[in-house]
Structures are given as C-alpha cells and as structure tokens.
mmCIF file of C-alpha atoms and ligand atoms in Angstrom:
data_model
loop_
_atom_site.group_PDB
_atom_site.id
_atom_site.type_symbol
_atom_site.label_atom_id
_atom_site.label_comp_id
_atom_site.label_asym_id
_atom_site.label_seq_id
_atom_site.Cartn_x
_atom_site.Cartn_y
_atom_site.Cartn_z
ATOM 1 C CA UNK B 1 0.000 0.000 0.000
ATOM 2 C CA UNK B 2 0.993 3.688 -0.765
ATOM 3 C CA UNK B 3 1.313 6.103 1.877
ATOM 4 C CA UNK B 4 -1.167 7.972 -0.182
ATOM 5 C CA UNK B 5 -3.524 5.192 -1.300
ATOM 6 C CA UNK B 6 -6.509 6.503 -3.366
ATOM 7 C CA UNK B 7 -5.865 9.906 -2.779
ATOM 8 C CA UNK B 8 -6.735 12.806 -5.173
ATOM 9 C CA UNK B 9 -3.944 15.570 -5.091
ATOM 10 C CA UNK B 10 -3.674 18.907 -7.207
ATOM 11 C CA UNK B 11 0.007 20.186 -7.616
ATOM 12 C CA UNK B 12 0.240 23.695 -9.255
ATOM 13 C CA UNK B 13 3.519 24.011 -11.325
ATOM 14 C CA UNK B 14 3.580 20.651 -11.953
ATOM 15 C CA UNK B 15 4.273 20.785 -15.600
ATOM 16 C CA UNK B 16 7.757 20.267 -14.855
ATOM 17 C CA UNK B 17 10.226 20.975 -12.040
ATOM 18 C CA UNK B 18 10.343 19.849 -8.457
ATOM 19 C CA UNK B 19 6.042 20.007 -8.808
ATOM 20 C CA UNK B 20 6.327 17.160 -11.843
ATOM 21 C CA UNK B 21 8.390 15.389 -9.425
ATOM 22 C CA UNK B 22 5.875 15.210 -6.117
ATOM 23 C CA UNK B 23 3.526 13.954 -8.837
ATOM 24 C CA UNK B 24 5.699 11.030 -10.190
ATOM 25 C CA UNK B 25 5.771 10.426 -6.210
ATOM 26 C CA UNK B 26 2.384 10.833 -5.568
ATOM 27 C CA UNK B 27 1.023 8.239 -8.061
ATOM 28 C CA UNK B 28 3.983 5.910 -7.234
ATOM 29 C CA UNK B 29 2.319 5.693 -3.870
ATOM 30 C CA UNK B 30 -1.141 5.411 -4.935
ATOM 31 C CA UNK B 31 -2.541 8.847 -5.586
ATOM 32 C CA UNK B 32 -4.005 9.994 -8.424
ATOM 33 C CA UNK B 33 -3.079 13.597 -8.946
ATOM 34 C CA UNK B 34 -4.035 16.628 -11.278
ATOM 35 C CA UNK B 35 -1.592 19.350 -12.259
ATOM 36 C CA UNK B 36 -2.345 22.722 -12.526
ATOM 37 C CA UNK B 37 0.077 25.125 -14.832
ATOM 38 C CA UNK B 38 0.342 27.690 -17.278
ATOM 39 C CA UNK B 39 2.655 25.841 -19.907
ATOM 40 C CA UNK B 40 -0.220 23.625 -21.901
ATOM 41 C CA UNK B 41 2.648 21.418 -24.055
ATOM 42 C CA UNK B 42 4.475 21.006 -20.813
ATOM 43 C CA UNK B 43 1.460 20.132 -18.756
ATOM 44 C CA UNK B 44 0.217 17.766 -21.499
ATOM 45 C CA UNK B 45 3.228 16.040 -21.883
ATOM 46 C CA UNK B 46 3.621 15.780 -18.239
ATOM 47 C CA UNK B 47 0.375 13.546 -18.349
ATOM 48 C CA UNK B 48 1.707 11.489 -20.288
ATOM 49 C CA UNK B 49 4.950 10.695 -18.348
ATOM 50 C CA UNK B 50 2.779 10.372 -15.681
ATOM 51 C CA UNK B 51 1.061 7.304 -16.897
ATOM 52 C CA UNK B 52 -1.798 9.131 -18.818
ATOM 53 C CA UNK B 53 -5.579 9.891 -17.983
ATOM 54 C CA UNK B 54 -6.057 7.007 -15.530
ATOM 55 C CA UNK B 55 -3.137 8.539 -12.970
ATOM 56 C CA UNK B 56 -3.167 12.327 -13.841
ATOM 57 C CA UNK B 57 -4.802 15.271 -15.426
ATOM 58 C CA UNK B 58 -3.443 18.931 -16.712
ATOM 59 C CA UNK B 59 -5.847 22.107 -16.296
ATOM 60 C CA UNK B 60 -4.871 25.016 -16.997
ATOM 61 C CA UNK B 61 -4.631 27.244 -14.060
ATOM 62 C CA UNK B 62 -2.953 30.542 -13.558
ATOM 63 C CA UNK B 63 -2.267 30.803 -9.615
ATOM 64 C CA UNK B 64 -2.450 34.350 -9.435
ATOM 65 C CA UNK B 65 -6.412 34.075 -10.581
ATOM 66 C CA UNK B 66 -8.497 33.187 -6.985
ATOM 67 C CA UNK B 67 -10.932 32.010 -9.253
ATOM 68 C CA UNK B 68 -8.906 29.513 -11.596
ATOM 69 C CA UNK B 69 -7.349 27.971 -8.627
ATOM 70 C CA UNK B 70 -10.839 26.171 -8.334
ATOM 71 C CA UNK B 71 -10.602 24.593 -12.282
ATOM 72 C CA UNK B 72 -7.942 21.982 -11.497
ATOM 73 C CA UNK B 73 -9.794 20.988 -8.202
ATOM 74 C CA UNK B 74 -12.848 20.703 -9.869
ATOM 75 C CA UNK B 75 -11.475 18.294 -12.003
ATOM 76 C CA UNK B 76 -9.301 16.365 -9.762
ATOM 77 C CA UNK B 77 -13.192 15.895 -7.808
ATOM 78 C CA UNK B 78 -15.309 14.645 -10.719
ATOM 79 C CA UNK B 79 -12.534 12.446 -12.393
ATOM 80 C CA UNK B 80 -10.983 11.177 -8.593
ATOM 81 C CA UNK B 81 -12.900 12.061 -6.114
ATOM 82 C CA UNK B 82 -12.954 14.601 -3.090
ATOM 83 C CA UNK B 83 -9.798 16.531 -2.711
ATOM 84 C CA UNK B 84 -7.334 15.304 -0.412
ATOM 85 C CA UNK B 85 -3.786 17.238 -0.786
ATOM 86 C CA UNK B 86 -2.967 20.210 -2.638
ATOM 87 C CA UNK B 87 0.874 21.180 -2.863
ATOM 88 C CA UNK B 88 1.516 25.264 -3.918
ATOM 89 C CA UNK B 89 4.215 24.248 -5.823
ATOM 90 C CA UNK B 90 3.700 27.199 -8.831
ATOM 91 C CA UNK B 91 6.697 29.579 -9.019
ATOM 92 C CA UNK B 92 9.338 31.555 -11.179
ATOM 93 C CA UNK B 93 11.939 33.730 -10.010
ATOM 94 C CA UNK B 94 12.676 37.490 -10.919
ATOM 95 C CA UNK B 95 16.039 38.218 -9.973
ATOM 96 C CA UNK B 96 17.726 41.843 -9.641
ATOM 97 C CA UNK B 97 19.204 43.862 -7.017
ATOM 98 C CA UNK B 98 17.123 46.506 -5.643
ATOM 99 C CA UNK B 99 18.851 48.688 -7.316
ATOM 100 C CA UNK B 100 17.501 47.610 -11.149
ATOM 101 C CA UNK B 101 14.710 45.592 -9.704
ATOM 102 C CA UNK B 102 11.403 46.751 -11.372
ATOM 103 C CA UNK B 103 7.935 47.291 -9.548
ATOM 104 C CA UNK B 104 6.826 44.997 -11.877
ATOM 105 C CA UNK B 105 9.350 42.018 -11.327
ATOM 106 C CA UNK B 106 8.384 42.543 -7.792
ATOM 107 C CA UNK B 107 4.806 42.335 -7.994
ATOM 108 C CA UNK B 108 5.051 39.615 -10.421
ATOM 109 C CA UNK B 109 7.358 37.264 -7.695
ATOM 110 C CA UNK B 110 4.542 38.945 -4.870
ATOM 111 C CA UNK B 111 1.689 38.026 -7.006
ATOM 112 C CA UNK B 112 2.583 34.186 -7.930
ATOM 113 C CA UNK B 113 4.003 33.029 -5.205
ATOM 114 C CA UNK B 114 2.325 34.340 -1.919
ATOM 115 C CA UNK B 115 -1.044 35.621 -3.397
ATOM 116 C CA UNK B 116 -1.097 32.033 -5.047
ATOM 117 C CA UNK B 117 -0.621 30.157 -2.494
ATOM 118 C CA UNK B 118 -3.181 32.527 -0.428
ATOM 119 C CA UNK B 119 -5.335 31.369 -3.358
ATOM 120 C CA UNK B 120 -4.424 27.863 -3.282
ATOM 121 C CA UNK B 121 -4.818 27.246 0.522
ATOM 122 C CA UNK B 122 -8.063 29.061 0.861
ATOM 123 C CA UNK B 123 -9.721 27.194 -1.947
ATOM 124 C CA UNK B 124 -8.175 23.830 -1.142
ATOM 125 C CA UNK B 125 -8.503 24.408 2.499
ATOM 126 C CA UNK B 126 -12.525 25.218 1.959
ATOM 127 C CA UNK B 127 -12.894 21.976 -0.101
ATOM 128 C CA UNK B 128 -11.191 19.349 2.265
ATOM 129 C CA UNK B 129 -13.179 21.359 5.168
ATOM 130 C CA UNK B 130 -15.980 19.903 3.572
ATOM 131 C CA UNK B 131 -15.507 16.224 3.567
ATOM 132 C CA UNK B 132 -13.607 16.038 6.863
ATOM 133 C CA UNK B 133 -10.246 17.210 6.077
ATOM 134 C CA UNK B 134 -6.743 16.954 4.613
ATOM 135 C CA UNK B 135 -3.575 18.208 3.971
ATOM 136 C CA UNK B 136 -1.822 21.225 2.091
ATOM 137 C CA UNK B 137 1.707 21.362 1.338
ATOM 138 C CA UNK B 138 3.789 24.835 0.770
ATOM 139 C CA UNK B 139 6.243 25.184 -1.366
ATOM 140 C CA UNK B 140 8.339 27.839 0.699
ATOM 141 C CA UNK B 141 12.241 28.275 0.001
ATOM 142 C CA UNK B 142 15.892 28.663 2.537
ATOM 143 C CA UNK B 143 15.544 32.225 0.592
ATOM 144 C CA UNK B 144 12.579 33.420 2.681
ATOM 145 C CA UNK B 145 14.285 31.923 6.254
ATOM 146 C CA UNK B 146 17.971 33.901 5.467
ATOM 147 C CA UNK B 147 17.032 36.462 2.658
ATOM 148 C CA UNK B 148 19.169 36.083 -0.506
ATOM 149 C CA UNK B 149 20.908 39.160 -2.674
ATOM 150 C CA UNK B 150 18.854 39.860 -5.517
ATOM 151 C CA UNK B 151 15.966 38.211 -4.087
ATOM 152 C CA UNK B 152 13.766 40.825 -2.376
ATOM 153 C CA UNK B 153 10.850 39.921 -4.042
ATOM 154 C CA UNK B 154 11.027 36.122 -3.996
ATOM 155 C CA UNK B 155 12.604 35.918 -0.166
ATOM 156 C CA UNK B 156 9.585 38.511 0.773
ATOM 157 C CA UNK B 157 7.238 36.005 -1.297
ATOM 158 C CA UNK B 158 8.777 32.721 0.453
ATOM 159 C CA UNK B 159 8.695 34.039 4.231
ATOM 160 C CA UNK B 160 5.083 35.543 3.489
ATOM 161 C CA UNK B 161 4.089 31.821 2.796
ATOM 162 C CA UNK B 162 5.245 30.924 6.616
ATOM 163 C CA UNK B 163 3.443 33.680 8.103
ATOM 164 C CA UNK B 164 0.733 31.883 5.797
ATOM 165 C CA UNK B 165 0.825 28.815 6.667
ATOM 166 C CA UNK B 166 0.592 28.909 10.237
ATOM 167 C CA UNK B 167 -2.111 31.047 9.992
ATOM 168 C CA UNK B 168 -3.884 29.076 7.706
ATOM 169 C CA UNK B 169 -2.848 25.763 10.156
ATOM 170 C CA UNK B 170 -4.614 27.540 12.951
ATOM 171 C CA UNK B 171 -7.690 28.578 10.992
ATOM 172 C CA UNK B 172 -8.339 25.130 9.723
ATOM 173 C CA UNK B 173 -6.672 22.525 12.059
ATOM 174 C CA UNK B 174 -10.524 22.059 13.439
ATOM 175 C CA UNK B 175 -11.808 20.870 10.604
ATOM 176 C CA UNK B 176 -9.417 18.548 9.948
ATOM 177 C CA UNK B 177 -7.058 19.989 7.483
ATOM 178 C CA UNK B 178 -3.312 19.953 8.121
ATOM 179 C CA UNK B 179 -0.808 22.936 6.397
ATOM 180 C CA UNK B 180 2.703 22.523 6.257
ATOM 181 C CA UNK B 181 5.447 24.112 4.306
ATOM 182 C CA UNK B 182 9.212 22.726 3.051
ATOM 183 C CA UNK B 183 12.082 25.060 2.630
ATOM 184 C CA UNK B 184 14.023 23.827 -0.065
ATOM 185 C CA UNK B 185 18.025 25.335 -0.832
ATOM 186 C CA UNK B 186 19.794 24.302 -3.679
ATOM 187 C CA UNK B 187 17.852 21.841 -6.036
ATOM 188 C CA UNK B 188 18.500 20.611 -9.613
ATOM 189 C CA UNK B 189 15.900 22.148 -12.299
ATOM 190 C CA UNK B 190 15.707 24.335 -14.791
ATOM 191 C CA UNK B 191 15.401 27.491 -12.497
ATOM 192 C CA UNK B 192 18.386 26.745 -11.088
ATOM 193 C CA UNK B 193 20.378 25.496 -13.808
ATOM 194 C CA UNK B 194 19.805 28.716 -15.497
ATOM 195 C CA UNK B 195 22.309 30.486 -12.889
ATOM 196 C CA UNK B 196 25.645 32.055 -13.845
ATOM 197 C CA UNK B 197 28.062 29.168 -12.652
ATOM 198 C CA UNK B 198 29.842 31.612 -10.567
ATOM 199 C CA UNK B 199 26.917 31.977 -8.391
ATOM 200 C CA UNK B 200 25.979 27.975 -8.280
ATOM 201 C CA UNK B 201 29.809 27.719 -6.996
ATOM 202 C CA UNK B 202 28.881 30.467 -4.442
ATOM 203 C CA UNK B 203 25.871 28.545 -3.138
ATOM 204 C CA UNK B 204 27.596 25.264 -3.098
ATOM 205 C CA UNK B 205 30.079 26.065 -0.701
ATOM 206 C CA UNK B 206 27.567 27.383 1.955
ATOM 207 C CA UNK B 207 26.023 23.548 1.603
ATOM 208 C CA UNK B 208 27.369 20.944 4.723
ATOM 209 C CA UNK B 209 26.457 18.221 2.383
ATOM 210 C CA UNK B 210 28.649 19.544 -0.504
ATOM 211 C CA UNK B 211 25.835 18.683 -3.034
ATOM 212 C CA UNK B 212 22.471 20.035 -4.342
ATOM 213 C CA UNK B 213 19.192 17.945 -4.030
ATOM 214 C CA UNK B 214 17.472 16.160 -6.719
ATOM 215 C CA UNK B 215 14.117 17.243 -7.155
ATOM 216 C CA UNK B 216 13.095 13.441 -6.008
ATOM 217 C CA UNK B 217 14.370 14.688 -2.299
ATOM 218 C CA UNK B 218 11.937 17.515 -2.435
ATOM 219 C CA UNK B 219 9.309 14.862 -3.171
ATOM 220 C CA UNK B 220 9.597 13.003 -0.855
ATOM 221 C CA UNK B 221 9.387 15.559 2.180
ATOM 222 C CA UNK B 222 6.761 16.824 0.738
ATOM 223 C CA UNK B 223 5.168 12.798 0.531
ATOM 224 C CA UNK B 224 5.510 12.707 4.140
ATOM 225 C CA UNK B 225 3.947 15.848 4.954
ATOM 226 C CA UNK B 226 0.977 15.220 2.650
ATOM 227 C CA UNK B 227 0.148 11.422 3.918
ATOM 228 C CA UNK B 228 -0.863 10.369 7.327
ATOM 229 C CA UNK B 229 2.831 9.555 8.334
ATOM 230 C CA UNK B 230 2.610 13.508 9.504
ATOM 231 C CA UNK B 231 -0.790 13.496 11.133
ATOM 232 C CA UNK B 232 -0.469 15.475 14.341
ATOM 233 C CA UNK B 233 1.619 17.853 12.094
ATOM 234 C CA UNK B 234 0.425 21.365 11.031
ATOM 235 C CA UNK B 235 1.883 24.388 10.384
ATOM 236 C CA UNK B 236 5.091 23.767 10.556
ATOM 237 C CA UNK B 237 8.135 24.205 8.117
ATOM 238 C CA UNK B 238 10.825 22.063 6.905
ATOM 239 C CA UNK B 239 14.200 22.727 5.616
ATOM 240 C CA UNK B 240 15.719 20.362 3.178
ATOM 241 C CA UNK B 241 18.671 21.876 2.350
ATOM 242 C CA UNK B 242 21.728 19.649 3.133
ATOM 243 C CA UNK B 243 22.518 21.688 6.686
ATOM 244 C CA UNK B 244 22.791 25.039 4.773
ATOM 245 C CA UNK B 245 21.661 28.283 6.816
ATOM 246 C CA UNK B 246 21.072 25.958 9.550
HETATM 247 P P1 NAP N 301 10.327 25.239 -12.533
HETATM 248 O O1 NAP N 301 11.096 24.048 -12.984
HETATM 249 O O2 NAP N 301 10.517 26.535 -13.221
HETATM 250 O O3 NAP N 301 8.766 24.857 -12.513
HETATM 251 C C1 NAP N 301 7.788 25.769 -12.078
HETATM 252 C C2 NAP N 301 6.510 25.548 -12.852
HETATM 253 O O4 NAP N 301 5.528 26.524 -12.374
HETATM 254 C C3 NAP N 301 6.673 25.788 -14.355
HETATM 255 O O5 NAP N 301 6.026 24.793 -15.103
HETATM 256 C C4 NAP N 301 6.014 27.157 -14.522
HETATM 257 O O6 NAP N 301 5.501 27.391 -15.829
HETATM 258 C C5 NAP N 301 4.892 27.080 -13.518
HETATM 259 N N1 NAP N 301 4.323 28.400 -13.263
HETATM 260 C C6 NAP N 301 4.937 29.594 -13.312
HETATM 261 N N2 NAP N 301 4.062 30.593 -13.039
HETATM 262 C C7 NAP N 301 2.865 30.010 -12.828
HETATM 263 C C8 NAP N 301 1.569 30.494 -12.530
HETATM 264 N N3 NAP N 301 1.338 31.811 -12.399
HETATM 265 N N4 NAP N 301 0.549 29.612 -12.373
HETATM 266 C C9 NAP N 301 0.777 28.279 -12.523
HETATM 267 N N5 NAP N 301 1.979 27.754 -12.827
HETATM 268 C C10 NAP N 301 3.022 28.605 -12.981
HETATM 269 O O7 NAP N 301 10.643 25.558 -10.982
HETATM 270 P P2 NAP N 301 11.118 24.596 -9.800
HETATM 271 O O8 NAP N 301 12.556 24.813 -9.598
HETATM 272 O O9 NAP N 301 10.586 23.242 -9.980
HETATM 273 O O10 NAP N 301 10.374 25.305 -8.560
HETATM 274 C C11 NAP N 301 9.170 24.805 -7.993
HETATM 275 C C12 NAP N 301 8.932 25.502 -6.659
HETATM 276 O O11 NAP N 301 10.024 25.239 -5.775
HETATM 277 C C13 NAP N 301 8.832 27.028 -6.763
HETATM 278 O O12 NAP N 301 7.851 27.496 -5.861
HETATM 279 C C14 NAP N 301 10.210 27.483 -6.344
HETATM 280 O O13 NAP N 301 10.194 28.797 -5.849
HETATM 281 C C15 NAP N 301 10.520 26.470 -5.259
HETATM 282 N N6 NAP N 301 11.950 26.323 -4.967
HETATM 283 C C16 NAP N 301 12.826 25.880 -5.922
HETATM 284 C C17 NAP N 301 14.165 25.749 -5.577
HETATM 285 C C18 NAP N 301 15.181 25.252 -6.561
HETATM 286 O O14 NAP N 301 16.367 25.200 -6.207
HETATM 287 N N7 NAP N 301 14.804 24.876 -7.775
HETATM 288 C C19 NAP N 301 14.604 26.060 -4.283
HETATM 289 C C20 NAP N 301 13.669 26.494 -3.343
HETATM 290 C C21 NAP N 301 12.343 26.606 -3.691
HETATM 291 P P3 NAP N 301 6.473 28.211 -16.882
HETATM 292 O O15 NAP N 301 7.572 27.248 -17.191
HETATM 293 O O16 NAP N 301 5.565 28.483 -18.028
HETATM 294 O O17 NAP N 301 6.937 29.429 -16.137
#
C-alpha cells in the first residue's frame, strides 16, 4: 500500500520541475493527482509521463487568478474524487538587485508566489473542510528563512508563505485539514540550472552536504507531509537543504 492510497492531489507548477516530481511520487504511492500550470505542451506532456488519464490530469490554471485555482480541483473531484492534498508548488523567479529591480518584477514574484498560495490554501482548504479534512503542502524556500541578494521579491514572497501557513494551520486545524510548508536550498531544475556558474559555486560552498538535491528529495518531504505519516503535524516548516543556513 501507498502512503497515499486513493488519494486525489492537485500540484500547481507541476508541468515540470520539483512540482512534476511530487507527482511522479504521488502516483507511485497510490494517488491519483491533477496538475495545474500555465505551460499547456508542458502540462500535457507531463500527463503522459505520468502514466496518462487514468493517474493524472493537466488544467490550466494561472495561480495568481483566486478564481482559476478552483478549475484543477474541480477536475481532480469529478474524475478522482474529493480533494485530499494540494501542494503550492507554482513559481518563477525574478532576480535583480534593488537597485535595477522593477515594480513589476516585484509584484510579479509577490503576485505568484504568496497571493497564489493565499489562493491555493483558501480554496483547497474550503474543499477538504468539507468532507472532513486533509492536507496542504507549501512550497516555501531557505531564501525566505535567510534572505538572498537579488531576491527581495522572492525571499519577501517565500517568508510571506510561513506567516501563511501557520495562519492558515490555525484557521483550519478544526476541521481537519493539516498545512505545512518545506524550505528547499539548492535543487536541480531548470530554475536553477539557469544560474551564472559563478553563483551555483557560491551557493555550493555554503552547503554541509557539498551537493544540491534532486528534485526526487523535495518529493519526498513533501510525501511525508501530505500522507498520514505527519498526522499530528500542522503548520510547521521544513528545511531540506543539506545543513545550509542551519
Ligand atoms: P520550474 O522548474 O521553473 O517549474 C515551475 C513551474 O511553475 C513551471 O512549469 C512554470 O511554468 C509554472 N508556473 C509559473 N508561473 C505560474 C503560474 N502563475 N501559475 C501556474 N503555474 C506557474 O521551478 P522549480 O525549480 O521546480 O520550482 C518549484 C517551486 O520550488 C517554486 O515554488 C520554487 O520557488 C521552489 N523552490 C525551488 C528551488 C530550486 O532550487 N529549484 C529552491 C527552493 C524553492 P512556466 O515554465 O511556463 O513558467
């Protein structure tokens, strides 16, 4: 048995990334799981390599939109069942010192990550209220626990989504619905492959471990959290980030 046997999740960002990951996890141990994202081709082919129609779906969901955050749980309900974990995974970054940073690139970072995952926890949270609970995963970052140069937005973002999630743990712990967050550092995707190598080099040397994560160590955090081997957990926040910033 999976830790998350007959389960229906929604990850946002799941198209690819560390969210495409915590779905290959998710239906490895037994859930069935619909991801929400803005990148169509991605999300579509992401169904695929997650075993096709029977294990996953792809909606199209903006997370900044309160109101499109409810498409890909709809979904997940009629083709699943009732709604058991939802992971606000959705994210970019929009790097600059605050010297060249724009309004806009801070807004943007503002706008995706903490007003999504506002909008993700309230609608998920309101759902699982109503068939006796469940669990929401945040995808947080070490970024908004230290603050990172060039990151004013994102680390503002990423500690607004603690503040969050306890609040939201509080709110909801009656009803049965549990709300965690993870604090990733250094992970292997495309966001951070994208980064000067100078910078990478930087990073790695602040990491105990000497390595980044693979996204599949992410996952799996995030597993626990989401099944019932974290019951009497809520609103707490976990660092997986090889003993950096610790
Ligand atoms: P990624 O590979 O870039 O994947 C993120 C996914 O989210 C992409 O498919 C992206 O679509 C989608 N997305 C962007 N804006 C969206 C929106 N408004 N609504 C719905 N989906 C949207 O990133 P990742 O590295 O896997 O990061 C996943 C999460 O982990 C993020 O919250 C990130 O901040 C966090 N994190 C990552 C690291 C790391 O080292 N990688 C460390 C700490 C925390 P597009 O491709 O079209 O933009």
């Amino acid at each position: 048995m999976g830790l998350l046997e007959g389960r229906t999740a929604v990850v946002t960002g799941a198209a690819r990334g560390i969210g495409l990951e915590i779905a290959r996890t998710f239906i490895a141990n037994g859930a069935r799981v619909v991801v929400g994202d803005i990148d169509d081709e991605a999300g579509a082919a992401a169904v695929a390599e997650l075993g096709g129609e029977d294990h996953a779906r792809y909606v199209h969901c903006d997370v900044r939109d309160g109101v499109a955050v409810e498409a890909p749980i709809d979904v997940a309900e009629e083709a699943f069942g009732p709604l058991g974990v939802f992971v606000n995974n959705a994210g970019v970054t929009r790097d600059a010192t605050m010297r060249t940073m724009t309004e806009e690139q801070f807004d943007d970072i503002i706008a995706i990550h903490l007003k999504g995952t506002w909008n993700g926890t309230r609608a998920a949270a309101g759902r699982m209220r109503g068939h006796g609970g469940g669990a929401i995963v945040n995808i947080s970052s070490i970024s908004g626990k230290v603050g990172l140069v060039g990151q004013t937005n994102y680390s503002a973002a990423k500690a607004g989504i603690v503040g969050l999630t306890k609040a939201a743990a509080k709110e909801v712990a009656f009803a049965g619905v549990r709300v965690n967050a993870v604090q990733p550092g250094l992970i292997r995707t495309a966001m951070t492959l994208a980064m000067p190598e100078h910078i990478w080099e930087e990073k790695m040397a602040e990491i105990p471990m000497g390595r980044a994560a693979e996204p599949s160590e992410v996952a799996q955090v995030v597993l626990f959290l989401a099944s019932d081997m974290s019951s009497y957990m809520t609103g707490t926040v976990l660092e997986i980030t090889g003993g950096r910033h610790i």
